[in-house]
Amino acid sequence: MEKIEVNKDLCIGCGACMAICPETFEMDSDGLAKAVNNEINDEVKTAEESCPTNAIKINKED
Ligand code: SF4
């Protein structure tokens, strides 16, 4: 099972992931991003690659 996570220790709340993939990333109440579903698609991968602090991780579990 694949899972999308935002490491809030790294996230700076720049909003890039939400701009690229708004169906997956939303701003949490603390001003940092959170993932709201676990569907892996090209936009999610682009957001992961575009995050300036590498806070987004896509975990692929057996
Ligand atoms: S792109 Fe990265 S640093 Fe910016 S809001 Fe998203 S997770 Fe946080």
Coordinates of C-alpha atoms and ligand atoms in Angstrom, one line a residue:
M1 CA 0.0 0.0 0.0
E2 CA 1.3 3.4 -0.9
K3 CA 1.0 6.4 1.4
I4 CA 1.7 10.1 1.1
E5 CA 3.2 11.9 4.1
V6 CA 4.3 15.5 4.8
N7 CA 7.0 15.8 7.4
K8 CA 6.0 18.9 9.3
D9 CA 9.4 19.2 10.8
L10 CA 10.6 20.1 7.3
C11 CA 7.5 21.8 5.7
I12 CA 7.7 25.6 5.6
G13 CA 4.2 26.1 4.4
C14 CA 5.1 27.5 1.0
G15 CA 2.0 26.1 -0.6
A16 CA 3.7 24.7 -3.7
C17 CA 2.3 21.2 -3.2
M18 CA -1.2 22.6 -2.8
A19 CA -0.8 24.6 -6.0
I20 CA 0.4 21.6 -7.9
C21 CA -1.9 18.9 -6.4
P22 CA -4.8 20.5 -4.5
E23 CA -6.8 17.3 -4.3
T24 CA -4.1 15.7 -2.2
F25 CA -2.4 18.5 -0.3
E26 CA -4.2 21.0 1.9
M27 CA -3.1 23.6 4.4
D28 CA -3.5 22.3 8.0
S29 CA -4.6 24.5 10.9
D30 CA -1.0 25.0 11.9
G31 CA -0.1 26.6 8.5
L32 CA 1.7 23.5 7.2
A33 CA 0.7 21.1 4.5
K34 CA -1.0 17.8 5.1
A35 CA -1.9 15.0 2.8
V36 CA -5.7 14.3 2.6
N37 CA -5.6 11.1 0.5
N38 CA -3.2 8.4 -0.5
E39 CA -3.7 8.3 -4.3
I40 CA -0.4 8.3 -6.1
N41 CA -0.5 10.1 -9.4
D42 CA 1.8 12.2 -11.6
E43 CA 0.7 15.4 -9.8
V44 CA 1.6 14.0 -6.4
K45 CA 5.0 12.9 -7.8
T46 CA 5.5 16.4 -9.2
A47 CA 4.6 18.0 -5.9
E48 CA 7.1 15.6 -4.1
E49 CA 9.9 16.7 -6.5
S50 CA 8.9 20.4 -6.3
C51 CA 8.9 20.7 -2.5
P52 CA 11.8 23.0 -1.6
T53 CA 12.5 21.2 1.7
N54 CA 11.9 17.6 0.6
A55 CA 9.1 17.3 3.2
I56 CA 6.9 15.1 1.0
K57 CA 7.5 11.4 1.1
I58 CA 5.7 8.7 -0.9
N59 CA 6.0 5.4 0.9
K60 CA 5.5 2.2 -1.0
E61 CA 4.8 -0.6 1.3
D62 CA 4.3 -4.2 0.5
Ligands
SF4_1 S1 5.7 22.1 -1.0 FE1 6.8 21.2 0.8 S2 7.3 23.0 2.1 FE2 5.8 23.7 0.6 S3 3.9 23.5 1.7 FE3 4.2 21.6 0.5 S4 5.2 20.2 1.9 FE4 5.4 22.2 2.8

